[in-house]
Tab-separated table of C-alpha atoms in Angstrom:
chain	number	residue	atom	x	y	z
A	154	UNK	CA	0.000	0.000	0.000
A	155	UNK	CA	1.208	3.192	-1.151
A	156	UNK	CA	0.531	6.313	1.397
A	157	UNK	CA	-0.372	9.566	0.184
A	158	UNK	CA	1.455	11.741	2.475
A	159	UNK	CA	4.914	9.997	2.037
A	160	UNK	CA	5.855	12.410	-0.568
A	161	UNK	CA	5.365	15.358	2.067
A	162	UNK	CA	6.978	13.507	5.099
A	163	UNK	CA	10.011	12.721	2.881
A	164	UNK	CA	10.644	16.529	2.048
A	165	UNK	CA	9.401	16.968	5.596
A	166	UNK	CA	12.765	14.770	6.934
A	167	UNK	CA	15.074	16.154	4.473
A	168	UNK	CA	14.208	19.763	6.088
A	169	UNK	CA	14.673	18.509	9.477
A	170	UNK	CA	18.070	17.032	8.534
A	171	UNK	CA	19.293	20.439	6.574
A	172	UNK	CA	18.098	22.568	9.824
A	173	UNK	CA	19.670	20.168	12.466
A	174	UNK	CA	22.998	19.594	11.265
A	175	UNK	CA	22.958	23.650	11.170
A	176	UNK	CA	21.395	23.817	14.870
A	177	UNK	CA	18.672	25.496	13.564
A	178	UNK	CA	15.607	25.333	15.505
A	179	UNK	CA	12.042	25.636	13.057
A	180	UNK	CA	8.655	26.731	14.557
A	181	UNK	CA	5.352	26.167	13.005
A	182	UNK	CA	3.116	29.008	14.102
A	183	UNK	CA	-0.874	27.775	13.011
A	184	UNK	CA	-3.941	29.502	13.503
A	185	UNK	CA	-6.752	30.987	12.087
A	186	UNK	CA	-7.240	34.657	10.163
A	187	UNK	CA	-6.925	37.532	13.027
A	188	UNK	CA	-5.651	35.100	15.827
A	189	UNK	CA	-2.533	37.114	15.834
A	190	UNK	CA	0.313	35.295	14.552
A	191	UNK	CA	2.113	38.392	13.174
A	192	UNK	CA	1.456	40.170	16.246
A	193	UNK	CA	2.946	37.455	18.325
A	194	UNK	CA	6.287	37.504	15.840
A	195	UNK	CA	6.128	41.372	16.412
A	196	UNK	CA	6.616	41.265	20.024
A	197	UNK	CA	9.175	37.859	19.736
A	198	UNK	CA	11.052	39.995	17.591
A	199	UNK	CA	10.832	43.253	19.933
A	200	UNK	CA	11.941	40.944	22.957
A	201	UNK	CA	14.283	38.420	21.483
A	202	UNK	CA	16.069	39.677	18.042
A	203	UNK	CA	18.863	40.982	20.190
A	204	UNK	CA	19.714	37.563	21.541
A	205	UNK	CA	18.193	34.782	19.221
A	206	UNK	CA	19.404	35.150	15.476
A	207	UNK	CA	16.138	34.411	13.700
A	208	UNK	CA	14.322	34.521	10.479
A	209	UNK	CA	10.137	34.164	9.550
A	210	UNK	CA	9.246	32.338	6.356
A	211	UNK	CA	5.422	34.344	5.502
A	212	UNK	CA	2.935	31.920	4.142
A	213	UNK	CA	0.220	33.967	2.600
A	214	UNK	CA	-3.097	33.438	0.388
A	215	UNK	CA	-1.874	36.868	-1.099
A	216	UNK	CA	-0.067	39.778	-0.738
A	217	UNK	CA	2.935	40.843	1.365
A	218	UNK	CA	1.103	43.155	4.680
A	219	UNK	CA	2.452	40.513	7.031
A	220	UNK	CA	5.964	39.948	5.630
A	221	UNK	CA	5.601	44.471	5.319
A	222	UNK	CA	4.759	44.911	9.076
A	223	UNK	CA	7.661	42.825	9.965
A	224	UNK	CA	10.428	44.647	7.851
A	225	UNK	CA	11.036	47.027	10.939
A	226	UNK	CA	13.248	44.403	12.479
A	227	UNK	CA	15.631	44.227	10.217
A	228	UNK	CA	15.700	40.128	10.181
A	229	UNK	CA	15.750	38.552	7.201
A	230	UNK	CA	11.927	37.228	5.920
A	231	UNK	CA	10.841	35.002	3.319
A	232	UNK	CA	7.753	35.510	1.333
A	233	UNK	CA	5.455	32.595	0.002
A	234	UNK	CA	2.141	33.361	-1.603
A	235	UNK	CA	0.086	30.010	-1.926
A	236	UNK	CA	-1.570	31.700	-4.983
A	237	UNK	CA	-4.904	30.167	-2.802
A	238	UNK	CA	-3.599	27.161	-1.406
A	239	UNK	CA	-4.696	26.984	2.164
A	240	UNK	CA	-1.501	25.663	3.813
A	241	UNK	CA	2.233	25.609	3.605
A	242	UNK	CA	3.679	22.305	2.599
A	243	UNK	CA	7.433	21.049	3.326
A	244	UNK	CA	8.747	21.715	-1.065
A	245	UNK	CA	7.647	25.533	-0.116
A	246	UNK	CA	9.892	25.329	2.974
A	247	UNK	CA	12.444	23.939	1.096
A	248	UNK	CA	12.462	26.196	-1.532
A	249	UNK	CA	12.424	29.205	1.187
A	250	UNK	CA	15.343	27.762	2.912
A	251	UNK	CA	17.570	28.749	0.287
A	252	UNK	CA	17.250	32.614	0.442
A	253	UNK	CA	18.649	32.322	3.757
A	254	UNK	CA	21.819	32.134	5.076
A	255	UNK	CA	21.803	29.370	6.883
A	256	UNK	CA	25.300	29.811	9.128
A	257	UNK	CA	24.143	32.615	10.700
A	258	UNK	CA	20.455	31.051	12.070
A	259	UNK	CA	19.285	30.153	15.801
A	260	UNK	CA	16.029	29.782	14.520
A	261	UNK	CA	13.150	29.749	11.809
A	262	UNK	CA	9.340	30.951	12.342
A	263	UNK	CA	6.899	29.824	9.657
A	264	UNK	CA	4.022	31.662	10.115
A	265	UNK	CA	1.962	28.976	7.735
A	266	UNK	CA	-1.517	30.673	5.881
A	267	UNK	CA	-4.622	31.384	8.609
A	268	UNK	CA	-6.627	28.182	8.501
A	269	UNK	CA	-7.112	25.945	11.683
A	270	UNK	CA	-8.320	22.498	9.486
A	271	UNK	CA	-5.598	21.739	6.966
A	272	UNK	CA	-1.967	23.293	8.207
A	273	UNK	CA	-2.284	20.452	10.563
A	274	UNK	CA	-1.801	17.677	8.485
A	275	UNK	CA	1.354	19.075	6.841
A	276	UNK	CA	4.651	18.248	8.554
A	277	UNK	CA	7.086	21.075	7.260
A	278	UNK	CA	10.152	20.055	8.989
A	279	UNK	CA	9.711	21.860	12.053
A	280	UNK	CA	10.539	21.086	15.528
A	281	UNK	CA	7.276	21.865	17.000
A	282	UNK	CA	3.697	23.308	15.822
A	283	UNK	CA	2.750	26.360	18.012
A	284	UNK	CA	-1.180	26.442	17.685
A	285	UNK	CA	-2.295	30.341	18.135
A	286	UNK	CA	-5.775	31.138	19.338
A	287	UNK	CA	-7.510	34.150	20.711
A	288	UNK	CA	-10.000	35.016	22.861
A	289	UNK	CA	-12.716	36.708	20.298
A	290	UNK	CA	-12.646	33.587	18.409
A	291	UNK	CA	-15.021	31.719	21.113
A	292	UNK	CA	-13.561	28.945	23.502
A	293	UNK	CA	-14.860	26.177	21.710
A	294	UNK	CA	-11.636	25.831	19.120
A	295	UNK	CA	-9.966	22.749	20.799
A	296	UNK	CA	-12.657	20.474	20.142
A	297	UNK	CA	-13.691	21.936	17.046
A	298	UNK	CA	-10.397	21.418	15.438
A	299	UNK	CA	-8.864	18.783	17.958
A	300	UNK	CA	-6.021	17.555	15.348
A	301	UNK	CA	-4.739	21.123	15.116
A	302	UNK	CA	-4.272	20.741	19.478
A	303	UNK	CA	-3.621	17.045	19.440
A	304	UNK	CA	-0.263	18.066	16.748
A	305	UNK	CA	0.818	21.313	18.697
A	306	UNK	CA	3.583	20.926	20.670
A	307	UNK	CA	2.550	24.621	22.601
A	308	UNK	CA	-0.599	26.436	22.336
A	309	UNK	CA	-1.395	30.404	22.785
A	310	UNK	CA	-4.354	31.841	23.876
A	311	UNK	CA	-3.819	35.711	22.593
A	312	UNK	CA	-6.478	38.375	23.352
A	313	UNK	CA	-6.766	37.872	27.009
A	314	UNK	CA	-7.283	41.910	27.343
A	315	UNK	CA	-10.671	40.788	25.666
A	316	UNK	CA	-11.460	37.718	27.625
A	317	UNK	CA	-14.646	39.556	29.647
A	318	UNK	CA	-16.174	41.841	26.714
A	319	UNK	CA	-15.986	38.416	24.336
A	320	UNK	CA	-18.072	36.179	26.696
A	321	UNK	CA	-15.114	33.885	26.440
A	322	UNK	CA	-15.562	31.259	29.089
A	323	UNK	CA	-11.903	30.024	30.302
A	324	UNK	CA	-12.963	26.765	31.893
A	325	UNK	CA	-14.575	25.303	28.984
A	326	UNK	CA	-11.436	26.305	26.730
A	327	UNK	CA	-9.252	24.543	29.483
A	328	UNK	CA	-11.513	21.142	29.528
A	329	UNK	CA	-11.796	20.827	26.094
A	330	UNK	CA	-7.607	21.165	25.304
A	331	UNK	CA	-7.398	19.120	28.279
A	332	UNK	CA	-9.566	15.761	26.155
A	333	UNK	CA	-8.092	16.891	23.276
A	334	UNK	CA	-4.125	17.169	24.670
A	335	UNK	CA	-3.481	16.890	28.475
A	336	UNK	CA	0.070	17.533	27.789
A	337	UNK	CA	0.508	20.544	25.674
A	338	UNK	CA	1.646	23.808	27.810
A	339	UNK	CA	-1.017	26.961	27.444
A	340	UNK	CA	0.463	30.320	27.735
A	341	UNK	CA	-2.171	32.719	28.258
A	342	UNK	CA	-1.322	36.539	26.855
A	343	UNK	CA	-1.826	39.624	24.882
A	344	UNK	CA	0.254	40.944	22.383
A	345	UNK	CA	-1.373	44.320	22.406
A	346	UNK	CA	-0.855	44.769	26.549
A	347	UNK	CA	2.056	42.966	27.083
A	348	UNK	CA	0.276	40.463	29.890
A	349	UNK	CA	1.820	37.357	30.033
A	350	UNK	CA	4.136	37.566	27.207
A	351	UNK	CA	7.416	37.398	29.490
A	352	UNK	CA	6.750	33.568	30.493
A	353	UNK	CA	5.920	32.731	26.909
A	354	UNK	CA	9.364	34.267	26.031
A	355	UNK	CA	11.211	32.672	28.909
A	356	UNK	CA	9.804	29.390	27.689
A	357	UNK	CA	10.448	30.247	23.669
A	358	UNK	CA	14.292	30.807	25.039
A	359	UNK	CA	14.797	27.296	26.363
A	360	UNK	CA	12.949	25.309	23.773
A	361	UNK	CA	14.938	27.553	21.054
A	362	UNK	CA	18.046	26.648	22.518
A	363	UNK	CA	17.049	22.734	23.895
B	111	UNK	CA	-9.240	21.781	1.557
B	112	UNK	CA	-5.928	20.088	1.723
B	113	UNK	CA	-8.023	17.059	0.248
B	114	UNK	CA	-7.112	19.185	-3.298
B	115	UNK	CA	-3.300	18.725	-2.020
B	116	UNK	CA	-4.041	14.903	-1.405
B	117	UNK	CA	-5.686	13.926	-4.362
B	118	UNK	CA	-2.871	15.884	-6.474
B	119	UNK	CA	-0.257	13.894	-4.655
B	120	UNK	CA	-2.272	10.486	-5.069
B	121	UNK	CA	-2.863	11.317	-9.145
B	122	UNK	CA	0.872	11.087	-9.166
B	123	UNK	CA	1.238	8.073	-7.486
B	124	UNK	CA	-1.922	5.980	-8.949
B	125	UNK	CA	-0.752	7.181	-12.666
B	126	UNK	CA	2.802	6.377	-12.126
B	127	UNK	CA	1.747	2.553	-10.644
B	128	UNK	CA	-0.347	2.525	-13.719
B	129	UNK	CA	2.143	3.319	-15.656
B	130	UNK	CA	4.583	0.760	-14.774
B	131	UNK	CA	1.939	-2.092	-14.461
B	132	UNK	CA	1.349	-0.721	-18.011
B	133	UNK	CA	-2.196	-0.089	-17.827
B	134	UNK	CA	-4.218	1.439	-20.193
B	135	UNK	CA	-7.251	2.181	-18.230
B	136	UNK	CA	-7.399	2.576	-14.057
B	137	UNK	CA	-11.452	1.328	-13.493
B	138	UNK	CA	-11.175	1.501	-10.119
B	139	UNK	CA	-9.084	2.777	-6.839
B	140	UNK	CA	-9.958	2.305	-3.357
B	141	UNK	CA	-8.269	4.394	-0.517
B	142	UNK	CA	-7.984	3.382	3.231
B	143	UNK	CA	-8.092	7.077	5.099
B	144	UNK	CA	-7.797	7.499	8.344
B	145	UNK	CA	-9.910	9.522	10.430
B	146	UNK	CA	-7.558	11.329	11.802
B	147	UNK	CA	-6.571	13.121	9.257
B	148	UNK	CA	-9.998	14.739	8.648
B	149	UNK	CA	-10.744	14.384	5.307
B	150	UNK	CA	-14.333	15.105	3.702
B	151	UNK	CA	-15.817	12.371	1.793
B	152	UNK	CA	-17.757	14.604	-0.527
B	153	UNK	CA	-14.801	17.416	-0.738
B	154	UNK	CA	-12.619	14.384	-1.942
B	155	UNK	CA	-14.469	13.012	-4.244
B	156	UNK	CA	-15.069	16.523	-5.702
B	157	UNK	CA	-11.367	16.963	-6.355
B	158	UNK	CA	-11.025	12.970	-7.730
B	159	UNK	CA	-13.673	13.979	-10.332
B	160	UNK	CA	-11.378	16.879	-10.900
B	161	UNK	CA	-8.382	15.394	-10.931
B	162	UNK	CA	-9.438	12.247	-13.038
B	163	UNK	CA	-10.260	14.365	-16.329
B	164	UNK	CA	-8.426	13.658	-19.243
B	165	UNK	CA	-6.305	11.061	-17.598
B	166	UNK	CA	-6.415	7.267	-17.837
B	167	UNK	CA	-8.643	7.330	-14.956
B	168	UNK	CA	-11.527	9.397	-16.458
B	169	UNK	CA	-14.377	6.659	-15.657
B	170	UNK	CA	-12.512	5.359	-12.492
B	171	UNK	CA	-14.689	5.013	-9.887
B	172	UNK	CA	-13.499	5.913	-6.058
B	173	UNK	CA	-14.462	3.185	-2.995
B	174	UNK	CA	-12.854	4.985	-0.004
B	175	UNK	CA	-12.637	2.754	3.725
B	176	UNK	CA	-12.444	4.931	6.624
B	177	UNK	CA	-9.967	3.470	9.408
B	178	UNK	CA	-10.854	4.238	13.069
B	179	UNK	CA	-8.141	6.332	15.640
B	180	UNK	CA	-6.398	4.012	17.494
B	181	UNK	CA	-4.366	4.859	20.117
B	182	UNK	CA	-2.279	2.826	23.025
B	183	UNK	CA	-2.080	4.694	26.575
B	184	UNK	CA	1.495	4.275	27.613
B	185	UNK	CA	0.685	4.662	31.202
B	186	UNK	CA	-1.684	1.033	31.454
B	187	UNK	CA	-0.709	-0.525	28.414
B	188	UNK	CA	-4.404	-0.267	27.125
B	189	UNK	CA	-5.209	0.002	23.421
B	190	UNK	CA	-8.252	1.880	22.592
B	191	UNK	CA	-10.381	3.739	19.313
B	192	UNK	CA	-10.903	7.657	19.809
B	193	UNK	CA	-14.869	8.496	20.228
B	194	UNK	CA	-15.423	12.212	20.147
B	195	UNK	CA	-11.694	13.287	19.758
B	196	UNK	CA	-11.308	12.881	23.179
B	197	UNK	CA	-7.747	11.829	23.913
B	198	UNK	CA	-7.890	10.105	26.865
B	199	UNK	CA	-7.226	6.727	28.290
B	200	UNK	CA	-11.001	5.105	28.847
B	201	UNK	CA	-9.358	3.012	31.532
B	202	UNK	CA	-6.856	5.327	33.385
B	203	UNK	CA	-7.760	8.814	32.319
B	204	UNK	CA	-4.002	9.066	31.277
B	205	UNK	CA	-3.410	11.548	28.323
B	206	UNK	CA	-0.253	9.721	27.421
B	207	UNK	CA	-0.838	8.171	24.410
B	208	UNK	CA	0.791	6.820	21.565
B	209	UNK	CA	-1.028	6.862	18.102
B	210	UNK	CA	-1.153	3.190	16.446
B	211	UNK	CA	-3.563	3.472	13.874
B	212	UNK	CA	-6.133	6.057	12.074
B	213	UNK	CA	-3.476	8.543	10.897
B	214	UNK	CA	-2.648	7.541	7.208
B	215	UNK	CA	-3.997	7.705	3.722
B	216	UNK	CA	-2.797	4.422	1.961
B	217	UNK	CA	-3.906	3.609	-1.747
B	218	UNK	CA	-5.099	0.110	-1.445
B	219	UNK	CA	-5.613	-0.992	-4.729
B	220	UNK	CA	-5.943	-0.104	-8.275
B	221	UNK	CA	-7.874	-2.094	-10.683
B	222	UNK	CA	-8.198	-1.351	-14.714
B	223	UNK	CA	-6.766	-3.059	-17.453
């Protein structure tokens, strides 16, 4: 029996290998439209570009606003338009990793195309999946997209600012990642206060340089 | 969506098997998915229908088996299927598992002539 996803995995393992013999750390940032992954590379950059040499690989639908907002930081970015795909596979990361210089890397953040569903099933190469979520998005995510949860190896919950005003009930967020993975840390923050970011970033630190 | 991706990557495969089993016509392929991975029955066969235009597999028809989550707790040793995505050991509670079966998408067979 032939599987369909061996062609994937395959490219998937030869990105692993290129990044590991370079020490190169990759981080698979998933979520859905508005979560804030850009806003959560904003403030990684803010805190850590003057200690962790990184890079962010943009995986877009269209158009460059995310890869734009970024430029500030002077750290080198990748663009990938899917043309309408709705995920990043591991030939696009491939491809990427040849615009960068790869010697002078601690780490890689692919921030793959907004879609909780099908990002999920697409092993890039990267060390870990860091599943993004946010308060105004309603606290039933986990179990409405359990493989996204079950795959993460970390999960944000952004937006906590907005936690009352959203009707977001905490408890039923924590139960439901709980059934879906009782082993995945939860940082709770927001990337437009500040709260709660400096224990995601001591954490980022360690399993950057692990 | 990413059953588009799938089928595109399976087209390759099926027509390439064809090809060396030097088949003229593919009448018939049947897929084993796994549950896990979320696929949509009717989304998929959309894209086959797609996909199989103009291609040696243009009347093919598509039989797909679903295969169950199974998962082993490595706390108790017990081996279990996943009702409700809820990841848990039905014995111990344990969330330590280890994922045995339910997370592939094999090509079975193809049949044609």
């Amino acid at each position: 029996m032939k599987n369909v996803l061996d062609r994937n995995r395959d490219m998937a393992a030869r990105v692993r290998d290129i990044l590991s013999a370079r020490g190169i750390r990759m981080i698979n940032m998933i979520s859905s439209p508005g979560a804030g992954k850009t806003s959560l590379l904003e403030v990684i950059c803010e805190k850590l570009s003057g200690e962790i040499r990184m890079a962010v690989i943009e995986g877009d639908v269209a158009t460059d606003r995310d890869a734009q907002r970024l430029k500030k930081y002077d750290i080198p970015i990748v663009l990938i338009n899917t043309g309408g795909g709705c995920h990043l596979d591991s030939n696009s990361i491939d491809i990427a990793l040849r615009e960068f210089d790869l010697h002078s890397l601690d780490v890689i953040f692919v921030e793959n195309v907004g879609n909780l569903v099908c990002p999920a099933h697409f092993d890039l190469g990267e060390n870990f999946k860091l599943a993004l979520v946010s308060t105004t998005e309603g606290d039933d995510k986990p179990i409405k997209y359990p493989m996204l949860f079950r795959e993460a190896g970390a999960v944000v919950l952004n937006k906590t600012d907005l936690m009352d005003c959203s009707g977001f009930n905490r408890q039923t967020f924590i139960s439901d990642l709980d059934n879906v993975n009782s082993q995945v840390p939860l940082f709770e923050l927001s990337c437009r206060t500040g709260e709660g970011t400096d224990a995601f970033m001591e954490w980022l630190k360690l399993s950057i340089s692990k | 969506m990413h059953e588009l991706a799938i089928i595109e990557d399976m087209f390759r495969i099926i027509l390439k098997i064809a090809d060396e089993n030097r088949l003229e016509r593919i009448d018939r392929v049947t897929m084993e998915i796994g549950e896990y991975r979320q696929i949509d029955p009717s989304v998929f066969r959309f894209a086959f229908e797609a996909a199989r235009e103009g291609t040696i597999a243009s009347d093919a028809r598509l039989d797909i088996e679903f295969q169950t989550v199974e998962m082993r707790c490595e706390e108790c040793g017990n081996s279990f299927s996943i009702e409700n995505f809820i990841f848990k050991c039905p014995r111990c509670r344990s969330g330590d598992l280890h994922i045995i079966k339910g997370m592939d998408i094999f090509i079975k067979s193809i049949e044609g002539e």
